[in-house]
Amino acid sequence: MAKTMLQILKIGFALLTLNFLAIPSKADDTSYDLLIKNVILISPERDLPLKNVHIAIKGDKIVRVSREPIKWHAKKEIDGTGKYLTPGLIDSHVHLYHAPGLKRHYTSNYDALYNQYLDQMPRSYLYYGYTTIVETNADVQSNKRFLSTPIHPELIHCGKGVILSDGFMAMEFPKKSLLSYAPNFLHDRFNDGYLPNGVDAADHSPKAVVKNRLKAGAKCLKIYYEEALWMPEQERKFSLPSVQIMQELVSEAHAHNLPVILHGTSPAAYSFGANVGVDIMAHGLWDWRNNNYSLPDVPENVTTSILEVAKSGIKVQPTFGALRHTISMFDFGLLERKGLKHALPTDFISYLKTDGQRQKDIFLRLFGEKIVTGGGKKNVSLAMEKMFTRYGRIVGDMNSKKVRFLFGTDTSSGGFGWGSLAGFSSYVEMQNWEQSGISLKSIFAAATQENARAFGIQDRLGTIEEGKQANLLLLTQNPWETIEAYDNIEWVVLGGVAHDRNNFSALKDDTSKQAVH
């Protein structure tokens, strides 16, 4: 009997101890800033969704990822029952200085419209789930303007794109003023490239160019192989870079852990990229010599280039939006899509429907006959849609040949058109990927883990793991099952702070109440 009583006392003491340990201390009450409970976790390093997960966040870091039924206390709690938690998305190819379709000579209201666009643009990326963006051709003032907005995605940049002294990108500058417009240009000594009088070639060597970009805070490097095949042959008065100078540049960049992105859209550009060892091709294959926009046929050298890139392991940003940007001028329905009102200020949409339409006639006058014999709005529109459809098949072919993709949109592109819009076009880009045959899981990985790895930020971003930055999305649908999930975001967690997605909409004027603590 005494032994039994002793056992009962021991069990009672053990239960009392367990109950005491289950009660959080006062310190525990304030140990977490945000708790997201009972979510279905979708992270690219996992093969399957993980149900009934609890995520605890302190400051801007994920500190607990657990399925254990422990009662955590936090300053803010979100019940994610039946909802999906993913890493924040990464767009690895953006430009912050263009307002698509806006030109000073089209409107007397340019400055006001431009400022409205710049104010909304960071929020538009966040509205569609992009918590990190990579500016591949950075302008110092544009970066500052972006970072000065109250709430914005994390910005990574490549510094200024590397311009060859006598290459295509230098054509827009008066030759005698090259130093004023591009003070850190690259001199190609292997091609006896142009060098202004009195300038030391060593100051424009691959070593000097990389050093300059590092000083500016660059985390990547962008170079160009632009043939401008749409231009008449006699007007192509520029040089293409030599393999040797670019091999030196790539080697110098890699010595400083900078991934190298090559702008190029032709088979020759793709072969060049493979030869010099770049890491990423910005844009897919959509142009070649004697390109007939209306024909469905794809030349053999395009297929050869795809295989070459697949074998090399170079990653590709397809950037459907760079083509759709121009085609958008002939797609008035785009300006009526319901999602657009969340990405663009109302006045800006009104401008695109009115004064901004002028560029359509200018484009037809300049390029109509070059695109299709006879020109004309209807003919050009049909030809460009055929080209876009053909490009979708090319991207599908890339996918079947195991080319590795990174998610980048080229928003917001310059030039003619308005179909390259921050955030909104990122969602459309995902739809184009799916239509070309890329799986939803691959799209998700390309916009999260694969982008993080490519830009050396995988230790902080791209997956949901303890110790990583708390940039997260809470969705009402599974992005591995439907592309529409990316337009059904409830919460955007940025740096550990939860924001109601609707507060990032262009329809929401008051930005002072965005954060929910």
Coordinates of C-alpha atoms in Angstrom, one line a residue:
M1 CA 0.0 0.0 0.0
A2 CA 2.8 2.4 0.9
K3 CA 4.6 1.5 -2.3
T4 CA 1.4 2.3 -4.3
M5 CA 1.0 5.6 -2.5
L6 CA 4.6 6.5 -3.4
Q7 CA 4.0 5.7 -7.1
I8 CA 0.9 7.9 -7.1
L9 CA 2.9 10.8 -5.5
K10 CA 5.6 10.4 -8.1
I11 CA 3.1 10.4 -11.0
G12 CA 1.4 13.5 -9.5
F13 CA 4.7 15.3 -9.1
A14 CA 5.6 14.5 -12.7
L15 CA 2.3 15.8 -14.1
L16 CA 2.6 18.9 -12.0
T17 CA 6.1 19.5 -13.5
L18 CA 4.9 18.9 -17.0
N19 CA 2.0 21.4 -16.5
F20 CA 4.4 23.9 -15.1
L21 CA 6.8 23.5 -18.2
A22 CA 3.8 23.9 -20.5
I23 CA 3.0 27.3 -19.2
P24 CA 5.1 29.9 -21.1
S25 CA 7.2 32.2 -19.0
K26 CA 6.8 36.0 -19.2
A27 CA 9.9 36.1 -21.4
D28 CA 8.2 33.6 -23.8
D29 CA 5.2 35.9 -24.2
T30 CA 7.3 38.4 -26.0
S31 CA 9.9 36.1 -27.5
Y32 CA 8.2 36.1 -30.9
D33 CA 6.9 39.0 -33.0
L34 CA 4.7 37.0 -35.4
L35 CA 3.2 33.5 -35.3
I36 CA 1.6 31.9 -38.3
K37 CA -0.4 28.8 -37.2
N38 CA -1.7 25.7 -38.8
V39 CA -0.5 26.4 -42.3
I40 CA 0.2 24.1 -45.2
L41 CA 3.9 24.7 -45.9
I42 CA 4.9 24.8 -49.6
S43 CA 8.7 25.2 -50.0
P44 CA 10.7 24.3 -53.1
E45 CA 13.2 22.0 -51.3
R46 CA 10.3 19.7 -50.3
D47 CA 8.6 17.2 -52.6
L48 CA 5.2 17.4 -50.8
P49 CA 3.2 20.0 -48.9
L50 CA 3.7 19.9 -45.1
K51 CA 0.4 20.2 -43.2
N52 CA -0.3 21.7 -39.8
V53 CA 2.9 23.7 -39.6
H54 CA 3.6 26.6 -37.2
I55 CA 6.0 29.3 -38.1
A56 CA 7.5 31.6 -35.4
I57 CA 9.2 34.9 -36.4
K58 CA 11.4 37.1 -34.3
G59 CA 12.6 40.4 -35.9
D60 CA 13.1 39.6 -39.6
K61 CA 14.1 36.0 -39.1
I62 CA 12.2 32.6 -39.1
V63 CA 13.2 31.1 -35.7
R64 CA 10.8 28.1 -35.5
V65 CA 9.3 25.8 -38.1
S66 CA 7.4 23.1 -36.2
R67 CA 4.5 20.6 -36.4
E68 CA 4.6 20.1 -32.6
P69 CA 1.4 21.1 -30.8
I70 CA 3.1 23.7 -28.6
K71 CA 1.3 26.9 -27.6
W72 CA 3.4 29.8 -28.6
H73 CA 2.7 33.4 -27.7
A74 CA 3.5 36.2 -30.0
K75 CA 2.7 39.9 -30.5
K76 CA 0.8 39.0 -33.6
E77 CA -0.8 35.7 -34.6
I78 CA -2.3 34.7 -37.9
D79 CA -4.4 31.6 -38.3
G80 CA -3.5 29.9 -41.5
T81 CA -5.8 26.9 -41.3
G82 CA -6.4 25.6 -44.8
K83 CA -4.1 28.1 -46.4
Y84 CA -0.6 27.8 -48.0
L85 CA 2.6 29.5 -46.8
T86 CA 5.4 29.9 -49.4
P87 CA 8.6 31.8 -49.6
G88 CA 8.3 35.3 -51.0
L89 CA 8.9 35.4 -54.8
I90 CA 12.0 36.7 -56.5
D91 CA 12.0 38.5 -59.9
S92 CA 15.6 38.4 -61.2
H93 CA 15.3 40.8 -64.1
V94 CA 13.7 44.2 -63.5
H95 CA 14.3 47.9 -64.4
L96 CA 13.2 50.6 -62.0
Y97 CA 13.6 53.7 -64.2
H98 CA 11.0 53.1 -67.0
A99 CA 7.3 53.9 -66.7
P100 CA 5.9 51.7 -69.4
G101 CA 4.3 53.5 -72.3
L102 CA 5.0 57.0 -70.8
K103 CA 6.8 59.5 -72.9
R104 CA 7.2 63.2 -72.2
H105 CA 6.2 64.2 -75.8
Y106 CA 2.9 62.3 -75.5
T107 CA 1.5 64.2 -72.6
S108 CA 1.7 67.5 -70.7
N109 CA 1.2 65.6 -67.5
Y110 CA 4.4 63.6 -67.7
D111 CA 6.0 64.5 -64.4
A112 CA 2.9 63.9 -62.3
L113 CA 2.2 60.5 -64.0
Y114 CA 5.9 59.4 -63.7
N115 CA 5.9 60.2 -60.0
Q116 CA 2.6 58.4 -59.4
Y117 CA 4.0 55.4 -61.2
L118 CA 7.3 55.4 -59.1
D119 CA 5.3 55.7 -55.9
Q120 CA 3.1 52.7 -56.7
M121 CA 5.7 50.5 -58.5
P122 CA 7.3 49.0 -55.3
R123 CA 3.8 48.2 -53.9
S124 CA 2.8 46.6 -57.2
Y125 CA 5.6 44.1 -56.9
L126 CA 4.6 43.3 -53.3
Y127 CA 0.9 43.0 -54.3
Y128 CA 1.8 40.1 -56.6
G129 CA 4.1 38.5 -54.0
Y130 CA 7.6 39.7 -55.1
T131 CA 9.5 40.4 -52.0
T132 CA 12.9 40.5 -53.7
I133 CA 13.8 42.0 -57.1
V134 CA 17.1 42.2 -59.1
E135 CA 17.8 45.4 -61.1
T136 CA 20.1 44.2 -63.9
N137 CA 21.1 47.7 -65.2
A138 CA 21.0 49.9 -62.2
D139 CA 20.8 53.7 -62.1
V140 CA 21.9 55.2 -58.8
Q141 CA 19.2 57.8 -58.6
S142 CA 16.5 55.3 -59.5
N143 CA 17.7 52.9 -56.8
K144 CA 17.6 55.7 -54.3
R145 CA 14.1 56.7 -55.4
F146 CA 12.9 53.1 -55.0
L147 CA 14.5 52.6 -51.6
S148 CA 13.0 55.9 -50.4
T149 CA 9.4 54.6 -50.7
P150 CA 7.9 53.6 -47.3
I151 CA 7.6 49.9 -48.1
H152 CA 9.4 48.1 -50.9
P153 CA 10.8 44.7 -51.9
E154 CA 14.5 43.9 -51.1
L155 CA 16.6 45.3 -53.9
I156 CA 19.6 43.5 -55.4
H157 CA 21.4 45.1 -58.3
C158 CA 24.1 44.5 -60.9
G159 CA 25.3 48.1 -61.1
K160 CA 25.4 49.7 -64.6
G161 CA 25.3 47.3 -67.5
V162 CA 28.7 46.9 -69.1
I163 CA 28.7 48.9 -72.3
L164 CA 31.3 48.2 -75.0
S165 CA 32.9 51.5 -76.1
D166 CA 31.8 51.0 -79.7
G167 CA 29.0 48.4 -79.2
F168 CA 25.3 48.7 -79.8
M169 CA 24.5 50.1 -76.4
A170 CA 26.9 53.0 -77.1
M171 CA 25.1 54.0 -80.3
E172 CA 22.7 56.2 -78.4
F173 CA 25.5 58.4 -77.1
P174 CA 27.5 60.9 -79.2
K175 CA 30.9 59.3 -79.7
K176 CA 32.8 62.3 -78.4
S177 CA 30.6 62.3 -75.2
L178 CA 31.0 58.6 -74.4
L179 CA 32.8 59.4 -71.1
S180 CA 30.0 61.6 -70.0
Y181 CA 27.3 59.0 -70.7
A182 CA 29.2 55.8 -69.9
P183 CA 32.3 56.7 -67.8
N184 CA 32.9 53.0 -66.9
F185 CA 32.7 51.5 -70.4
L186 CA 34.6 48.4 -71.4
H187 CA 37.4 48.7 -74.0
D188 CA 37.8 45.7 -76.2
R189 CA 41.6 45.6 -77.0
F190 CA 41.2 42.4 -78.9
N191 CA 39.0 44.1 -81.5
D192 CA 41.0 47.3 -81.5
G193 CA 37.9 49.0 -79.9
Y194 CA 37.3 52.7 -79.8
L195 CA 39.2 54.5 -77.1
P196 CA 38.7 58.3 -76.6
N197 CA 41.8 60.5 -76.8
G198 CA 43.8 60.7 -73.6
V199 CA 42.0 57.8 -71.9
D200 CA 44.1 55.0 -70.3
A201 CA 42.9 51.6 -71.5
A202 CA 43.7 50.1 -68.1
D203 CA 40.9 52.2 -66.6
H204 CA 38.5 50.4 -68.9
S205 CA 39.8 46.9 -68.6
P206 CA 37.8 43.9 -67.3
K207 CA 39.5 44.3 -63.9
A208 CA 38.7 48.0 -63.7
V209 CA 35.1 47.5 -64.8
V210 CA 34.4 44.8 -62.2
K211 CA 36.1 46.9 -59.5
N212 CA 33.8 49.8 -60.3
R213 CA 30.7 47.6 -60.1
L214 CA 31.8 46.2 -56.8
K215 CA 32.3 49.6 -55.4
A216 CA 28.8 50.5 -56.4
G217 CA 27.4 47.5 -54.4
A218 CA 26.7 45.2 -57.4
K219 CA 25.9 41.6 -56.7
C220 CA 26.0 40.6 -60.3
L221 CA 27.2 41.8 -63.7
K222 CA 25.3 42.4 -66.9
I223 CA 26.8 42.3 -70.4
Y224 CA 25.4 42.6 -73.9
Y225 CA 25.6 40.7 -77.2
E226 CA 23.0 42.7 -79.2
E227 CA 23.0 42.2 -83.0
A228 CA 20.0 44.5 -83.6
L229 CA 18.8 42.2 -86.4
W230 CA 15.7 44.2 -86.8
M231 CA 17.8 47.1 -88.1
P232 CA 18.7 47.4 -91.8
E233 CA 22.2 46.0 -92.4
Q234 CA 23.7 49.3 -93.4
E235 CA 22.6 50.9 -90.1
R236 CA 24.4 48.4 -87.9
K237 CA 27.5 50.5 -87.4
F238 CA 28.6 49.0 -84.1
S239 CA 31.0 46.3 -82.9
L240 CA 30.2 43.0 -81.1
P241 CA 32.4 42.0 -78.2
S242 CA 35.3 39.6 -78.8
V243 CA 35.2 36.2 -77.0
Q244 CA 38.6 37.0 -75.4
I245 CA 37.5 40.3 -73.7
M246 CA 34.4 38.7 -72.4
Q247 CA 36.1 35.6 -71.2
E248 CA 38.4 37.9 -69.2
L249 CA 35.5 39.9 -67.9
V250 CA 33.6 36.8 -66.8
S251 CA 36.7 35.3 -65.1
E252 CA 37.2 38.6 -63.2
A253 CA 33.5 38.7 -62.2
H254 CA 33.6 35.1 -61.0
A255 CA 36.7 35.7 -59.0
H256 CA 34.6 38.1 -56.9
N257 CA 31.5 35.8 -56.8
L258 CA 29.5 37.9 -59.2
P259 CA 27.2 35.9 -61.5
V260 CA 27.2 37.2 -65.1
I261 CA 24.0 37.9 -67.1
L262 CA 24.2 38.2 -70.9
H263 CA 21.6 40.1 -72.8
G264 CA 21.0 38.3 -76.1
T265 CA 18.1 37.0 -78.1
S266 CA 19.7 35.3 -81.1
P267 CA 21.4 31.9 -81.8
A268 CA 24.8 33.8 -82.2
A269 CA 24.3 35.4 -78.8
Y270 CA 23.5 32.0 -77.2
S271 CA 26.6 30.4 -78.7
F272 CA 28.6 33.4 -77.5
G273 CA 27.3 33.0 -74.0
A274 CA 28.2 29.4 -73.9
N275 CA 31.7 30.1 -75.2
V276 CA 32.5 32.8 -72.7
G277 CA 31.0 31.0 -69.7
V278 CA 28.2 33.3 -68.6
D279 CA 25.8 32.1 -65.9
I280 CA 22.5 33.5 -67.2
M281 CA 21.0 34.4 -70.5
A282 CA 18.6 37.3 -70.2
H283 CA 15.8 36.6 -72.7
G284 CA 15.0 33.6 -74.8
L285 CA 15.7 33.0 -78.5
W286 CA 13.3 35.0 -80.5
D287 CA 15.3 36.7 -83.3
W288 CA 17.5 35.5 -86.1
R289 CA 18.6 36.6 -89.5
N290 CA 15.8 36.7 -92.2
N291 CA 13.3 36.2 -89.4
N292 CA 9.7 36.1 -90.8
Y293 CA 7.5 37.0 -88.0
S294 CA 4.4 35.3 -89.5
L295 CA 6.0 31.9 -90.2
P296 CA 5.7 29.2 -87.6
D297 CA 8.9 27.5 -88.6
V298 CA 11.9 27.6 -86.2
P299 CA 15.3 27.5 -87.9
E300 CA 17.7 24.6 -87.2
N301 CA 20.3 26.8 -85.6
V302 CA 17.8 27.9 -82.9
T303 CA 17.4 24.2 -81.9
T304 CA 21.1 23.7 -82.0
S305 CA 21.6 26.8 -79.7
I306 CA 19.0 25.4 -77.3
L307 CA 20.9 22.1 -77.0
E308 CA 24.2 24.0 -76.5
V309 CA 22.8 26.0 -73.7
A310 CA 21.2 23.0 -72.1
K311 CA 24.5 21.1 -72.1
S312 CA 26.4 24.1 -70.7
G313 CA 24.1 24.5 -67.7
I314 CA 23.5 28.2 -68.4
K315 CA 20.3 29.3 -66.9
V316 CA 17.7 31.3 -69.0
Q317 CA 15.2 34.0 -68.2
P318 CA 12.6 33.6 -71.0
T319 CA 11.1 37.1 -70.3
F320 CA 7.9 36.6 -72.3
G321 CA 6.9 40.1 -71.1
A322 CA 9.7 41.7 -73.2
L323 CA 7.8 40.6 -76.3
R324 CA 4.3 41.1 -74.9
H325 CA 5.3 44.6 -74.0
T326 CA 5.3 45.7 -77.6
I327 CA 2.4 43.4 -78.7
S328 CA 0.3 45.0 -75.9
M329 CA -0.2 48.1 -78.1
F330 CA -2.5 46.0 -80.3
D331 CA -4.3 44.3 -77.3
F332 CA -6.7 46.9 -76.0
G333 CA -8.2 44.2 -73.7
L334 CA -5.1 44.3 -71.6
L335 CA -6.0 47.8 -70.3
E336 CA -9.4 46.4 -69.2
R337 CA -8.1 43.4 -67.3
K338 CA -9.3 43.6 -63.7
G339 CA -5.8 43.0 -62.1
L340 CA -4.4 46.1 -63.8
K341 CA -6.2 48.5 -61.5
H342 CA -4.2 47.1 -58.6
A343 CA -0.8 47.6 -60.3
L344 CA -1.2 51.1 -61.9
P345 CA -2.7 54.4 -60.6
T346 CA -6.0 55.2 -62.2
D347 CA -4.6 58.3 -63.9
F348 CA -1.9 56.3 -65.5
I349 CA -4.4 53.8 -66.9
S350 CA -6.4 56.7 -68.3
Y351 CA -3.3 58.1 -69.9
L352 CA -2.5 54.7 -71.6
K353 CA -6.1 54.6 -73.0
T354 CA -5.8 58.1 -74.4
D355 CA -2.6 60.1 -75.0
G356 CA -0.4 57.0 -74.7
Q357 CA -2.1 55.5 -77.8
R358 CA -0.1 57.8 -80.0
Q359 CA 2.9 55.5 -80.0
K360 CA 0.9 52.9 -81.8
D361 CA 0.8 54.9 -85.0
I362 CA 4.5 55.9 -84.6
F363 CA 5.5 52.3 -84.2
L364 CA 3.5 51.2 -87.3
R365 CA 5.1 54.0 -89.3
L366 CA 8.6 53.0 -88.3
F367 CA 8.4 49.2 -88.2
G368 CA 5.1 48.1 -89.8
E369 CA 6.6 47.2 -93.2
K370 CA 9.6 45.5 -91.6
I371 CA 7.3 43.2 -89.7
V372 CA 4.9 42.3 -92.5
T373 CA 4.5 43.3 -96.1
G374 CA 1.8 46.0 -96.3
G375 CA 2.1 47.0 -92.7
G376 CA -1.2 48.1 -91.2
K377 CA -2.5 47.6 -87.6
K378 CA -4.3 44.4 -88.3
N379 CA -1.5 42.7 -90.3
V380 CA 1.1 43.7 -87.8
S381 CA -1.0 42.6 -84.9
L382 CA -1.6 39.2 -86.4
A383 CA 2.1 38.8 -87.3
M384 CA 3.3 39.7 -83.8
E385 CA 0.8 37.3 -82.2
K386 CA 2.1 34.5 -84.5
M387 CA 5.6 35.4 -83.4
F388 CA 4.6 35.3 -79.7
T389 CA 2.9 31.9 -80.2
R390 CA 6.0 30.6 -81.9
Y391 CA 8.1 31.8 -79.1
G392 CA 6.0 29.9 -76.6
R393 CA 6.8 26.8 -78.6
I394 CA 10.5 27.6 -78.5
V395 CA 10.4 28.0 -74.7
G396 CA 8.5 24.7 -74.5
D397 CA 11.3 23.1 -76.6
M398 CA 13.8 24.6 -74.2
N399 CA 11.9 23.0 -71.3
S400 CA 11.8 19.6 -72.9
K401 CA 15.6 19.7 -73.5
K402 CA 16.1 20.4 -69.8
V403 CA 17.2 24.1 -70.1
R404 CA 17.3 25.5 -66.5
F405 CA 15.0 28.5 -66.1
L406 CA 15.1 31.5 -63.8
F407 CA 12.1 33.7 -63.3
G408 CA 12.7 37.2 -64.6
T409 CA 10.3 39.6 -66.4
D410 CA 12.3 42.6 -67.7
T411 CA 9.7 44.9 -66.1
S412 CA 9.5 47.7 -66.8
S413 CA 10.8 47.7 -70.3
G414 CA 11.4 50.9 -72.3
G415 CA 10.6 51.4 -75.9
F416 CA 7.2 51.0 -77.5
G417 CA 4.3 49.5 -75.6
W418 CA 2.8 49.2 -72.1
G419 CA 2.7 45.4 -71.5
S420 CA 5.6 45.3 -69.1
L421 CA 4.2 46.3 -65.7
A422 CA 5.6 45.8 -62.3
G423 CA 3.9 43.0 -60.5
F424 CA 1.0 42.5 -62.8
S425 CA 3.2 41.4 -65.7
S426 CA 5.0 39.0 -63.4
Y427 CA 1.7 37.2 -62.9
V428 CA 1.1 37.2 -66.6
E429 CA 4.6 35.9 -67.2
M430 CA 3.8 32.9 -65.0
Q431 CA 0.7 32.2 -67.0
N432 CA 2.8 32.3 -70.2
W433 CA 5.3 29.8 -68.7
E434 CA 2.5 27.4 -67.9
Q435 CA 1.0 27.8 -71.4
S436 CA 4.4 26.9 -72.9
G437 CA 4.3 23.6 -70.9
I438 CA 6.5 24.4 -67.9
S439 CA 5.1 22.7 -64.7
L440 CA 3.7 24.7 -61.8
K441 CA 6.4 23.2 -59.5
S442 CA 9.1 24.4 -61.9
I443 CA 7.6 27.9 -62.1
F444 CA 7.5 28.0 -58.3
A445 CA 11.1 26.8 -58.0
A446 CA 12.4 29.3 -60.6
A447 CA 10.8 32.2 -58.8
T448 CA 12.1 31.1 -55.4
Q449 CA 15.0 28.7 -54.7
E450 CA 16.6 28.7 -58.2
N451 CA 16.7 32.5 -58.3
A452 CA 18.2 32.6 -54.8
R453 CA 20.9 30.1 -55.7
A454 CA 21.7 31.9 -59.0
F455 CA 22.3 35.2 -57.2
G456 CA 24.1 33.8 -54.1
I457 CA 21.3 34.6 -51.6
Q458 CA 20.2 31.0 -50.9
D459 CA 21.5 31.3 -47.3
R460 CA 18.8 33.9 -46.6
L461 CA 16.0 33.5 -49.1
G462 CA 14.2 31.1 -51.5
T463 CA 13.0 28.5 -49.0
I464 CA 11.2 28.4 -45.6
E465 CA 13.7 27.3 -43.0
E466 CA 14.8 28.3 -39.6
G467 CA 17.3 31.1 -39.6
K468 CA 16.2 32.5 -43.0
Q469 CA 14.7 35.9 -43.7
A470 CA 11.0 36.1 -43.0
N471 CA 9.8 37.1 -46.5
L472 CA 6.7 34.9 -46.9
L473 CA 3.3 34.7 -48.6
L474 CA 0.1 33.3 -47.3
L475 CA -2.2 32.1 -50.2
T476 CA -5.6 30.7 -50.2
Q477 CA -4.8 28.3 -53.1
N478 CA -1.9 25.8 -53.7
P479 CA 0.6 27.2 -56.3
W480 CA 1.6 23.6 -57.2
E481 CA -2.0 23.1 -58.3
T482 CA -3.1 26.3 -59.9
I483 CA -1.4 29.4 -61.4
E484 CA -4.3 31.5 -60.0
A485 CA -2.9 31.0 -56.5
Y486 CA -0.5 33.8 -57.2
D487 CA -3.4 36.2 -57.5
N488 CA -5.0 34.9 -54.3
I489 CA -2.5 36.1 -51.8
E490 CA -3.9 37.2 -48.4
W491 CA -0.8 38.2 -46.5
V492 CA 2.7 39.4 -47.5
V493 CA 5.3 39.0 -44.8
L494 CA 8.2 41.3 -45.5
G495 CA 11.2 41.4 -43.2
G496 CA 9.1 39.7 -40.5
V497 CA 6.1 42.2 -40.7
A498 CA 2.8 41.0 -42.0
H499 CA 0.9 43.1 -44.5
D500 CA -2.6 42.7 -45.8
R501 CA -2.1 42.3 -49.6
N502 CA -4.9 44.7 -50.4
N503 CA -2.9 47.6 -48.8
F504 CA -0.4 47.3 -51.7
S505 CA -3.1 47.9 -54.3
A506 CA -3.0 51.0 -56.4
L507 CA -6.6 51.6 -55.2
K508 CA -5.3 52.1 -51.7
D509 CA -4.1 55.6 -51.3
D510 CA -3.3 55.6 -47.7
T511 CA 0.1 53.9 -47.3
S512 CA 0.5 54.7 -43.6
K513 CA -1.6 51.8 -42.4
Q514 CA 0.0 49.0 -44.4
A515 CA 1.8 47.2 -41.6
V516 CA -0.1 44.9 -39.3
H517 CA 1.9 44.4 -36.1

